[in-house]
Coordinates of C-alpha atoms and ligand atoms in Angstrom, one line a residue:
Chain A
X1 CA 220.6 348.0 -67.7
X2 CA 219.6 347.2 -64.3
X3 CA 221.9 344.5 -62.2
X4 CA 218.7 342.6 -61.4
X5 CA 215.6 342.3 -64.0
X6 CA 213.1 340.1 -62.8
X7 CA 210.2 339.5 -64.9
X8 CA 206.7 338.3 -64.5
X9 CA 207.8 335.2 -61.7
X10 CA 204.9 333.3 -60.7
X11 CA 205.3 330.5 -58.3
X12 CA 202.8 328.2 -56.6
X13 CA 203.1 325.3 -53.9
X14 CA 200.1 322.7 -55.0
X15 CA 196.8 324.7 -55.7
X16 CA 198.3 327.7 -53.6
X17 CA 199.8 330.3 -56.4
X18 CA 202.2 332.5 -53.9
X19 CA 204.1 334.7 -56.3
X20 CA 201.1 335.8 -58.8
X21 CA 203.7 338.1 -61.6
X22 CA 206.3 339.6 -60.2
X23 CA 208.4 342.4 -62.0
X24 CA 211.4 344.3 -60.6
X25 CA 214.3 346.1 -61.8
X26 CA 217.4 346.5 -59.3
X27 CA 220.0 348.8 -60.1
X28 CA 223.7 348.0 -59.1
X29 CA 224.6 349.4 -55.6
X30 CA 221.1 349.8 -54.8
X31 CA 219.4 348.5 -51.1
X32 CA 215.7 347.4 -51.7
X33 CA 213.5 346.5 -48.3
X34 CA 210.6 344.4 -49.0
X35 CA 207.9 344.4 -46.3
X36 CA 204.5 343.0 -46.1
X37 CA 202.9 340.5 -44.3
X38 CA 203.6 337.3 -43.2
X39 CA 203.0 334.5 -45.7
X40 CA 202.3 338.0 -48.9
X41 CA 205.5 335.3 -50.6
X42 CA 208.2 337.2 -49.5
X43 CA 210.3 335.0 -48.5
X44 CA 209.4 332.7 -51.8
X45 CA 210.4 335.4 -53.5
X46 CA 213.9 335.5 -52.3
X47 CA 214.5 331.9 -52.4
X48 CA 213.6 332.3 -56.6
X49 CA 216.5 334.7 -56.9
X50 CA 219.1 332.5 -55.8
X51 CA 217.1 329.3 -57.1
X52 CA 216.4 327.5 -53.1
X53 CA 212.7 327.6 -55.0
X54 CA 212.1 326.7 -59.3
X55 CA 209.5 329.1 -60.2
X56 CA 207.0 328.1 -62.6
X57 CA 206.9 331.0 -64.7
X58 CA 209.1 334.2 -65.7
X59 CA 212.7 335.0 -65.7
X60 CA 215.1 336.2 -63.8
X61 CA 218.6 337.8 -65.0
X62 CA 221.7 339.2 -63.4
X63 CA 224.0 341.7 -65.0
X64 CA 222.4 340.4 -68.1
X65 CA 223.0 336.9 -67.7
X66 CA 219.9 334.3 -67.4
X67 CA 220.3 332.6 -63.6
X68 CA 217.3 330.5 -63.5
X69 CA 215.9 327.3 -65.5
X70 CA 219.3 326.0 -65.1
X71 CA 221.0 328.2 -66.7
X72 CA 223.4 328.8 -63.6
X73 CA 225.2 325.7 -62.1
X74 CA 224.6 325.8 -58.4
X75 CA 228.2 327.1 -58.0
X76 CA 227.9 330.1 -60.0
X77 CA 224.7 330.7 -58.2
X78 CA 226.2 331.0 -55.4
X79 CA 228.9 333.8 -56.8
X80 CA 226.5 336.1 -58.0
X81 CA 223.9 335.6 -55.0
X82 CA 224.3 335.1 -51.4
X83 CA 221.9 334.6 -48.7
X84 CA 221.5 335.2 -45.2
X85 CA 218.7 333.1 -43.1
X86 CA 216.8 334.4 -40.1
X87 CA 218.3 330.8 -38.3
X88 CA 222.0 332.2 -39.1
X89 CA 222.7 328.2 -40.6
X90 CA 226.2 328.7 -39.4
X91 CA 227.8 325.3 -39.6
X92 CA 227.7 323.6 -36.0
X93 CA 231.4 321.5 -36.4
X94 CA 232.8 324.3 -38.0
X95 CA 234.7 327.1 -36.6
X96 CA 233.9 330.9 -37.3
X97 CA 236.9 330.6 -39.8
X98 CA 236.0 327.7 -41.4
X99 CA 232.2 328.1 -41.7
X100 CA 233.5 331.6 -44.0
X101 CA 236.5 329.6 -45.9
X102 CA 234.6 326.0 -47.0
X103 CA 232.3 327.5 -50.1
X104 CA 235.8 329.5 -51.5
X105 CA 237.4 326.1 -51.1
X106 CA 235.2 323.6 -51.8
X107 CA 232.9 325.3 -54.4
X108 CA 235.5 327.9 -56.2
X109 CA 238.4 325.5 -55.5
X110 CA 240.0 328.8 -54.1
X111 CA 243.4 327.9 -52.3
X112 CA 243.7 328.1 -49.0
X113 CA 246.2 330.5 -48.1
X114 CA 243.9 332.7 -50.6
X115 CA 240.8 331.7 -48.9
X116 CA 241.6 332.5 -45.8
X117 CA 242.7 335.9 -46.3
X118 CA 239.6 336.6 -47.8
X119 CA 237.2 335.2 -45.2
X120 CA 239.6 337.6 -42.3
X121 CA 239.0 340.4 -44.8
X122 CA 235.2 339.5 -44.6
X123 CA 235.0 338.6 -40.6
X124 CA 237.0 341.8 -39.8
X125 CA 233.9 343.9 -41.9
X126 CA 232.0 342.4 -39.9
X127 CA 234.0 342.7 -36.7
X128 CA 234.0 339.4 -35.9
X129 CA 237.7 339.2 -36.6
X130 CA 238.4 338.0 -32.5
X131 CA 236.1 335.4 -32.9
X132 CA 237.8 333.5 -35.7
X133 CA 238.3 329.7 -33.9
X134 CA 235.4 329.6 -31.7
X135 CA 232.5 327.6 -32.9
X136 CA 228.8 328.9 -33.8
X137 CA 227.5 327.3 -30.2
X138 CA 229.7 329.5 -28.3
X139 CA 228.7 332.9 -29.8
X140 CA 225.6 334.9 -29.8
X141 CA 222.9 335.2 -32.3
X142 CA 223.9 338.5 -33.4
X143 CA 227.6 337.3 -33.5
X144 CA 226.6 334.1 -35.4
X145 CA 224.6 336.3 -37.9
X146 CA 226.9 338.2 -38.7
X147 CA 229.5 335.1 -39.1
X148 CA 226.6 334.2 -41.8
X149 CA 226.8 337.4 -43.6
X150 CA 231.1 336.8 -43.7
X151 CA 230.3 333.7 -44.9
X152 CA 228.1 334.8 -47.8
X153 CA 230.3 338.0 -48.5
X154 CA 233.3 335.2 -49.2
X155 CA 231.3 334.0 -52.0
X156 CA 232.0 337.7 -53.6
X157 CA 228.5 337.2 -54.5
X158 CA 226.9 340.6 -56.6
X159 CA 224.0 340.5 -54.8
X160 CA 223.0 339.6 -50.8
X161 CA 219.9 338.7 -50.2
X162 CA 218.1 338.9 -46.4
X163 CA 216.1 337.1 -45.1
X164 CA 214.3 338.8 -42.0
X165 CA 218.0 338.0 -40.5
X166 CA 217.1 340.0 -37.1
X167 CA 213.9 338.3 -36.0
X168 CA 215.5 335.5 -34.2
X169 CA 217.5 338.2 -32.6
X170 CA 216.9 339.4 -29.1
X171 CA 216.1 343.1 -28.7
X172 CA 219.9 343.9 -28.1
X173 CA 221.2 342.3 -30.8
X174 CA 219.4 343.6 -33.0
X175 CA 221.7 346.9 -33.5
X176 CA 225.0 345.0 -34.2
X177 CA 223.7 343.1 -37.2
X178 CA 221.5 346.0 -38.8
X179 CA 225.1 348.4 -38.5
X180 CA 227.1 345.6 -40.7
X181 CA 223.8 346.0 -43.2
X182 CA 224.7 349.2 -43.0
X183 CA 228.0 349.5 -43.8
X184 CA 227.6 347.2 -46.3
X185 CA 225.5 349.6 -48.0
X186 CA 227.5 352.3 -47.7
X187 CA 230.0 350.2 -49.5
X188 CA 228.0 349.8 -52.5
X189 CA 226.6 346.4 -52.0
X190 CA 223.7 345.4 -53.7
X191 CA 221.0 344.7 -51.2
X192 CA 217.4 343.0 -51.2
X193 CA 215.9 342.6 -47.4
X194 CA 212.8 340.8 -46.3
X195 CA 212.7 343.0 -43.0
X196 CA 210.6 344.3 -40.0
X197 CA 212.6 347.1 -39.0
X198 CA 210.6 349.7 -40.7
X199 CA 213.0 352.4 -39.0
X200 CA 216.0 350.6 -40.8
X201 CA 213.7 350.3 -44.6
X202 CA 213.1 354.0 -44.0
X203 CA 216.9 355.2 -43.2
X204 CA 219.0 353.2 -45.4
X205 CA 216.8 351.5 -48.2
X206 CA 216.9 353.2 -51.6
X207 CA 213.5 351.9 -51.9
X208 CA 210.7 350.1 -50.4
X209 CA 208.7 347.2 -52.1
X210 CA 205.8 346.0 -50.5
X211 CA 204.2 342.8 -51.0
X212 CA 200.4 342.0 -50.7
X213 CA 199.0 338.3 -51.4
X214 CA 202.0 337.6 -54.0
X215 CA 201.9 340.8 -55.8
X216 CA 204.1 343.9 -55.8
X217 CA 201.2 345.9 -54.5
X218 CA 203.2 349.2 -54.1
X219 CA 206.9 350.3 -54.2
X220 CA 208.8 353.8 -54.4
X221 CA 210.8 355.3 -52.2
X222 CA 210.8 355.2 -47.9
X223 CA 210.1 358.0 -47.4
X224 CA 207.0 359.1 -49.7
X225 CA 206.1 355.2 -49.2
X226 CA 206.0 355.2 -45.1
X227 CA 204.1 358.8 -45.3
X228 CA 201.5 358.8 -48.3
X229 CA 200.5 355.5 -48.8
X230 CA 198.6 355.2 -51.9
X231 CA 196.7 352.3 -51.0
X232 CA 194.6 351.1 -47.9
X233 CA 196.6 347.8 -48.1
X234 CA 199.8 349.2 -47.3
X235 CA 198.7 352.0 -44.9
X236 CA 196.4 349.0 -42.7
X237 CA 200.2 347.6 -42.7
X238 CA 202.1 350.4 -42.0
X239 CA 199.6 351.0 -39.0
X240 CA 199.6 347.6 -37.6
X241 CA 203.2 347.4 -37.3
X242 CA 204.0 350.9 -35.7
Chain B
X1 CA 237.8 272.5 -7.3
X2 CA 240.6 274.5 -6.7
X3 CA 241.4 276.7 -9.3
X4 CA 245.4 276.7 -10.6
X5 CA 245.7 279.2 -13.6
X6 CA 249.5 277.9 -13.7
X7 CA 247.7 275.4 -16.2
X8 CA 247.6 277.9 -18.6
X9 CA 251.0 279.2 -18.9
X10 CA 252.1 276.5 -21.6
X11 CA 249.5 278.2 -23.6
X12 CA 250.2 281.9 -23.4
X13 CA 251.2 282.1 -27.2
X14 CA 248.0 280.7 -28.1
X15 CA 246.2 283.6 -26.1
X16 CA 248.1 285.9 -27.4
X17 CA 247.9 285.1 -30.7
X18 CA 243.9 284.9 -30.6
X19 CA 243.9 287.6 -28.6
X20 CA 246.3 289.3 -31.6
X21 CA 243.7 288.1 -34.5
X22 CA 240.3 289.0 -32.5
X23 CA 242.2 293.4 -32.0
X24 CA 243.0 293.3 -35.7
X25 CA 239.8 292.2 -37.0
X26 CA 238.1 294.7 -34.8
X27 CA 240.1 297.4 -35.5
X28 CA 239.8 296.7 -39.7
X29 CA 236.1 295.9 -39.5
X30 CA 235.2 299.6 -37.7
X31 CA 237.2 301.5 -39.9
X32 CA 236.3 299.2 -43.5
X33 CA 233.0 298.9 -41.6
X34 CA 231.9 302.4 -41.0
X35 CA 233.5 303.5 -44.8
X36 CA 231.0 301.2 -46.4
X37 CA 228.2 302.9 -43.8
X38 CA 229.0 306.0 -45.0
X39 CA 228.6 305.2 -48.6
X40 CA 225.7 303.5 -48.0
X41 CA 224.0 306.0 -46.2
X42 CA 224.5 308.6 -48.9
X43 CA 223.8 306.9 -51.6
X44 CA 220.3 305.5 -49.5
X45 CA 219.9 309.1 -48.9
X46 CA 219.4 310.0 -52.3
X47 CA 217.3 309.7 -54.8
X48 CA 215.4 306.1 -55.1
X49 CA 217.0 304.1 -57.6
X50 CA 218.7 300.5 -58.2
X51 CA 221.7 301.6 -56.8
X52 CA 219.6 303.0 -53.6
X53 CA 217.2 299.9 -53.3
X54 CA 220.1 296.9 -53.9
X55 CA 221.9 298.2 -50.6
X56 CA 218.6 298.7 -49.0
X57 CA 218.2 295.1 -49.5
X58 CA 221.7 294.3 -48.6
X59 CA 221.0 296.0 -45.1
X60 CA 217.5 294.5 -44.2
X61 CA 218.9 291.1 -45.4
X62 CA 222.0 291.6 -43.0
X63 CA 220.0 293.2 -40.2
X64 CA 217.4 289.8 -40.2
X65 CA 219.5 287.1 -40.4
X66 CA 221.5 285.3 -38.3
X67 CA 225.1 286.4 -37.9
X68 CA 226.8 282.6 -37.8
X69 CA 224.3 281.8 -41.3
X70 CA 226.1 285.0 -43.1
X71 CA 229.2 283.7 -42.0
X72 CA 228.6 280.2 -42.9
X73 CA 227.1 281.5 -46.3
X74 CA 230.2 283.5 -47.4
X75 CA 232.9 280.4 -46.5
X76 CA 231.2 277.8 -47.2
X77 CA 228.4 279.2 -50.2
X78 CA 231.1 281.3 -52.1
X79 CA 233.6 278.5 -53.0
X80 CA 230.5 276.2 -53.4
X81 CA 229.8 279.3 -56.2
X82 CA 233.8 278.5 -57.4
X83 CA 235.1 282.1 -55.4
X84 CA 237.4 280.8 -53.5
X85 CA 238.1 282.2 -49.6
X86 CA 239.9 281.5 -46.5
X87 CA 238.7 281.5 -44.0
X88 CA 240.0 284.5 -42.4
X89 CA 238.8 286.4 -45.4
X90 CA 235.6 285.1 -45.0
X91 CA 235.5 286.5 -41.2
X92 CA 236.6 289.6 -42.2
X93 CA 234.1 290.2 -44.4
X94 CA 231.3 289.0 -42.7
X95 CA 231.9 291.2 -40.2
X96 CA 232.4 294.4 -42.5
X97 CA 229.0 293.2 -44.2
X98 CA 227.8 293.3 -40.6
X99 CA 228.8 296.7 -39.0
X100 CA 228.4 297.7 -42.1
X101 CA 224.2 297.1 -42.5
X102 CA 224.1 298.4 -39.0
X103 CA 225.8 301.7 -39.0
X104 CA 224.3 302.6 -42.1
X105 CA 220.7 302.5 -40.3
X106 CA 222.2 303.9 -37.3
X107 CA 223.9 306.8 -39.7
X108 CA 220.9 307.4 -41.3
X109 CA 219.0 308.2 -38.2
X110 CA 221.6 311.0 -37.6
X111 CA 221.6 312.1 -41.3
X112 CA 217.5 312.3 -41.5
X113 CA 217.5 314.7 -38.3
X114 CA 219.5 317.3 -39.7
X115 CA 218.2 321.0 -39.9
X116 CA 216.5 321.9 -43.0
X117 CA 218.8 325.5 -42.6
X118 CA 221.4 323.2 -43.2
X119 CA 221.0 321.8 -46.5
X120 CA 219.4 325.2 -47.6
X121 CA 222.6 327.1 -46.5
X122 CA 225.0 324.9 -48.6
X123 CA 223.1 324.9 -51.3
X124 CA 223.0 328.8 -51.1
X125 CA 226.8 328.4 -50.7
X126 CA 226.9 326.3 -54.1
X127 CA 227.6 322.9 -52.4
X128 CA 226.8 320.2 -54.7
X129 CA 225.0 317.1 -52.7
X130 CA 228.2 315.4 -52.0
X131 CA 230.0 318.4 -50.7
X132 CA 227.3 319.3 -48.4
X133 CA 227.0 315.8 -47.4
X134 CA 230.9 315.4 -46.8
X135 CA 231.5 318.7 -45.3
X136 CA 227.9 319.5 -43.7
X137 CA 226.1 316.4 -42.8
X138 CA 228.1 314.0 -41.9
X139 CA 230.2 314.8 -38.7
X140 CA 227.1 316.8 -36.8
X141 CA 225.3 313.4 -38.0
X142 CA 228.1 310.9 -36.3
X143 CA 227.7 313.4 -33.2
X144 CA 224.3 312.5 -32.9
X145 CA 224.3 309.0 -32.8
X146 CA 227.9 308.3 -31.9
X147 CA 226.4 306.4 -28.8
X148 CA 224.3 303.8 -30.7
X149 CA 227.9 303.4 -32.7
X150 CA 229.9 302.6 -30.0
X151 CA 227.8 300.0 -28.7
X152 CA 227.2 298.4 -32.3
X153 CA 231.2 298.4 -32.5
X154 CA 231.5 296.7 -29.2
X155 CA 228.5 293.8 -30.2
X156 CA 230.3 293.4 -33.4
X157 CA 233.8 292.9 -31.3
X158 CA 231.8 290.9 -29.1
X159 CA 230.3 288.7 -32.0
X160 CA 233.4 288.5 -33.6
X161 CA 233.9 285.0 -31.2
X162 CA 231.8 283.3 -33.5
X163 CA 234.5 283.0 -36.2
X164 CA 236.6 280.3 -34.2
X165 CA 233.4 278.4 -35.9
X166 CA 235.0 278.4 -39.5
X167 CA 238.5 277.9 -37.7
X168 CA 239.8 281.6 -37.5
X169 CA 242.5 281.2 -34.7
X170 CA 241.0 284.2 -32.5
X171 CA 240.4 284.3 -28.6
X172 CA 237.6 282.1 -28.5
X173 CA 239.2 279.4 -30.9
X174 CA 242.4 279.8 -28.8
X175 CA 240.2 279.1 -26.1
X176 CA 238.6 276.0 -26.9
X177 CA 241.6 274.8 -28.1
X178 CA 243.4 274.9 -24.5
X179 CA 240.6 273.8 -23.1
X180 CA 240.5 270.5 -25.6
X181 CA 244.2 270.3 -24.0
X182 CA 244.3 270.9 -20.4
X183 CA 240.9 270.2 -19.6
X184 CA 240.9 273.4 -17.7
X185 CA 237.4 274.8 -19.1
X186 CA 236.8 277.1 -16.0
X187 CA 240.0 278.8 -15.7
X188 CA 240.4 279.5 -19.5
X189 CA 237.2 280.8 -20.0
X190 CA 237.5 282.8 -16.9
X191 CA 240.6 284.3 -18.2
X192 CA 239.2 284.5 -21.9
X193 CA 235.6 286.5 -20.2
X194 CA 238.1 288.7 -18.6
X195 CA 239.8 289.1 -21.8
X196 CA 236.6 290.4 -23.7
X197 CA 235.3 292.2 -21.1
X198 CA 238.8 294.5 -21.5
X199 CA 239.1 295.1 -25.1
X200 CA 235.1 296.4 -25.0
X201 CA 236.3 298.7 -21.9
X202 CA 239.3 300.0 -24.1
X203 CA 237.3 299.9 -27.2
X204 CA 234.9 302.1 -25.7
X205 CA 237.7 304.5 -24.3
X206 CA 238.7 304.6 -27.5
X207 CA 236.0 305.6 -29.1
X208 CA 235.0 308.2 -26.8
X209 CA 238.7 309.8 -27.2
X210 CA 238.1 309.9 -30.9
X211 CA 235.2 311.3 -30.2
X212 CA 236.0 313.9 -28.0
X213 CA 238.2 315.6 -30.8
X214 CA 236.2 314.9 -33.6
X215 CA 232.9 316.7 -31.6
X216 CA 234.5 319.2 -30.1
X217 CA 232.5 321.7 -31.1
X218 CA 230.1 320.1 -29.1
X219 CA 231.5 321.6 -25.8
X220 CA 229.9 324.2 -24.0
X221 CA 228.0 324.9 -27.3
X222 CA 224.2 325.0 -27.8
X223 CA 223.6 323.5 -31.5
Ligands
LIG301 N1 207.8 324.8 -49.4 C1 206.5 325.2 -49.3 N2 205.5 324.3 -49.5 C2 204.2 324.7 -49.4 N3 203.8 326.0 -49.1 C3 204.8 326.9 -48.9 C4 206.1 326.6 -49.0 N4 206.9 327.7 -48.7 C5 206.0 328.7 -48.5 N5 204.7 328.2 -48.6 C6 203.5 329.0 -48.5 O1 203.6 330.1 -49.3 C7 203.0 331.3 -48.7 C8 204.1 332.4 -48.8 O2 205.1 332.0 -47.9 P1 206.4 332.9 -47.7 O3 207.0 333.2 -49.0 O4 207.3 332.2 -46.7 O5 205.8 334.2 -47.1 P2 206.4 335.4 -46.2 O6 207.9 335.2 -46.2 O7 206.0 336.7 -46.9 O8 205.9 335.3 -44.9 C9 202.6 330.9 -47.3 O9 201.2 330.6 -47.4 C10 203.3 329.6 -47.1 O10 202.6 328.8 -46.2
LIG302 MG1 209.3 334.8 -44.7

């Protein structure tokens, strides 16, 4: 059984229906890239896993448990899915340290002592361990993204979700947050990325979802995805981003 | 005229003791004060309901009416209601009831302009409403508007004088009193002015030292 079973979601704001049925199966350990473009519901689609967004219609499950329609308290959420925003969100009064402990000891009631070690074990995988008392306004985006990605980590969540968490990145920042990704990856995380960087979808997604007008309009692997596109949807978007 | 402030030695105790009763009313009404803003900016900040509309009322009908009437109504209408209160009771809470209405509106400004990314990123976290309010909102709120607060503290401070009008022995009571006694308006109100115009300097001072270790994160920081 898949980690994440998502069937038929539908979801509209008003008249405008953005998700139009949406079905996907996510195995454990498995990094899914979902490109398309902007305003195809991508991001609405990511904000129903972790339940920013009710959908109207479908369910969603994870490791066989029911998350959505309430069947989740906000804290469990929050253990079994994390998210990392393209604005990073860090916590402006809060230090690097303290952004990473304040879910564990708010939300999970984690002690302290206990929480701390875990968010140095999370800032050192992201090698941000040096940085651990300065606050978000003193670091750079790349630093303070990947601040945000310790921060969700702490959560021990089973599944990260990304959202498009290098386009407010300048060119040469890029790099640093798409290597932690990486890792990550390597380590078995369970990844779903809203992303741009088709080089990165290619080399380290398992597979490649791509999103047309609120439909899974083709997925499969990177590489037999980027280079025989089986519809003219995806190849018009594979050529307008190269 | 010639102007002999030795006139006012015999009354030093007096001074001191308004000066005494006007520091400790400040000081209790900003700290009860900005508590009851705090909860009345969260709960206003919720979803509508009677709880959220009462203290809406509470803080329009404080913010449009006359300080001196709200104090006259709580010493002289609540006993006429058979609750009973002195008259320093009745001072302290008018001016709580006061700072109070204010701060919340000011709060609220602060609260209403914070980033969407915000809210979305503690609930992401698990936060429940109060947590992310407690932990999220509220300081980077009070950083915001922390200027419109200091002043509102200081006209509050400033305001207080009007309680010598229910008999509250505070500066301005202690001065009138003197000056029913040595007839020596100019130099006790001189000295009283003076008097004022300090504690709003060192309540200020104060308020920006708080302030400067509370918003730290402030310095040299963009956000
Ligand atoms: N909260 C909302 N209210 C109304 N419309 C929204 C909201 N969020 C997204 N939309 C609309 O839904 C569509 C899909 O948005 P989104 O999921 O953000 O797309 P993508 O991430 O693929 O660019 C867009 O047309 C957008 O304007
Ligand atoms: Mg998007």
């Amino acid at each position: 059984m898949a980690l994440v079973v998502v069937n038929d979601l539908h979801k509209s704001f008003g008249d405008l229906e953005v998700l139009k049925g949406i079905d996907l199966e996510i195995e454990a350990g498995e990094v899914v890239s979902i490109i398309g473009r902007s305003g195809s519901g991508k991001s609405t689609f990511l904000r129903c896993l972790n339940q920013l967004e009710h959908h109207d219609w479908g369910t969603i499950h994870l490791a066989d448990q029911r998350l959505d329609g309430g069947a989740m308290s906000p804290g469990e959420l929050s253990q079994n899915v994390g998210m990392v925003f393209q604005s990073f969100n860090l916590f402006p009064h809060k230090t690097v340290i303290e952004n990473v402990m304040l879910a564990p000891v708010v939300v999970k009631q984690t002690p302290r002592a206990e929480a701390r070690q875990v968010a140095e074990q999370m800032l050192d995988k992201v090698g941000m361990l040096e940085k651990i008392d300065a606050y978000p306004g003193q670091l750079s985006g790349g630093q303070q993204q990947r601040v945000a990605i310790a921060r969700a980590l702490a959560m021990q969540p089973k599944v990260l979700l990304c959202d498009e968490v290098t386009s407010a990145l300048d060119p040469e920042l890029v790099g640093e947050v798409l290597h932690v990704l990486e890792s990550l990856a390597a380590e078995g995380m369970t990844l779903i990325l809203v992303t741009h960087e088709m080089k990165f979808a290619r080399d380290v997604s398992h597979r490649v979802v791509f999103m047309h007008h609120g439909h899974i309009h083709e997925a499969g692997d990177p590489q037999t995805l980027f280079t025989q596109p089986k519809t003219s949807e995806l190849s018009q978007f594979i050529a307008s981003i190269l | 005229m010639t102007l002999d402030f030795s006139t006012l030695l015999p009354y030093l105790d007096e001074i001191l003791e308004g000066l005494v009763t006007t520091v400790w009313l400040t000081v209790a009404t900003t700290f009860v004060g900005i508590a009851l803003a705090i909860v009345v900016a969260y709960v206003r900040d919720g979803a509508p309901g009677i709880a959220s509309s009462l203290l809406g009322a509470y803080v329009e009908v404080t913010r449009n009416t006359p300080f001196i009437v709200q104090l006259f109504f709580l010493f002289f209408g609540l006993p006429a209601l058979g609750v009973p209160i002195s008259a320093t009771v009745a001072a302290l809470l008018a001016m709580v009831l006061n700072l109070g209405a204010y701060t919340a509106e000011i709060l609220r400004a602060g609260i209403d302009s914070t980033a969407r990314g915000q809210h979305e990123a503690a609930r992401a976290l698990g936060l429940s409403r109060l947590q992310s309010f407690r932990h999220v909102v509220l300081v980077p709120a009070f950083s915001r508007v922390y200027p419109s607060l200091i002043s509102q503290c200081i006209i509050v401070m400033l305001g207080s004088a009007v309680v010598s009008q229910i008999s509250v022995f505070d500066l301005t009571y202690a001065a009138n009193f003197i000056q029913s006694r040595n007839f020596r308006g100019f130099e006790v109100y001189l000295v009283v002015t003076l008097i004022y115009l300090l504690l709003a300097v060192g309540l200020r001072l104060g308020f920006e030292f708080v302030g400067r270790r509370l918003f730290a994160f402030r310095q040299g920081g963009s956000s």
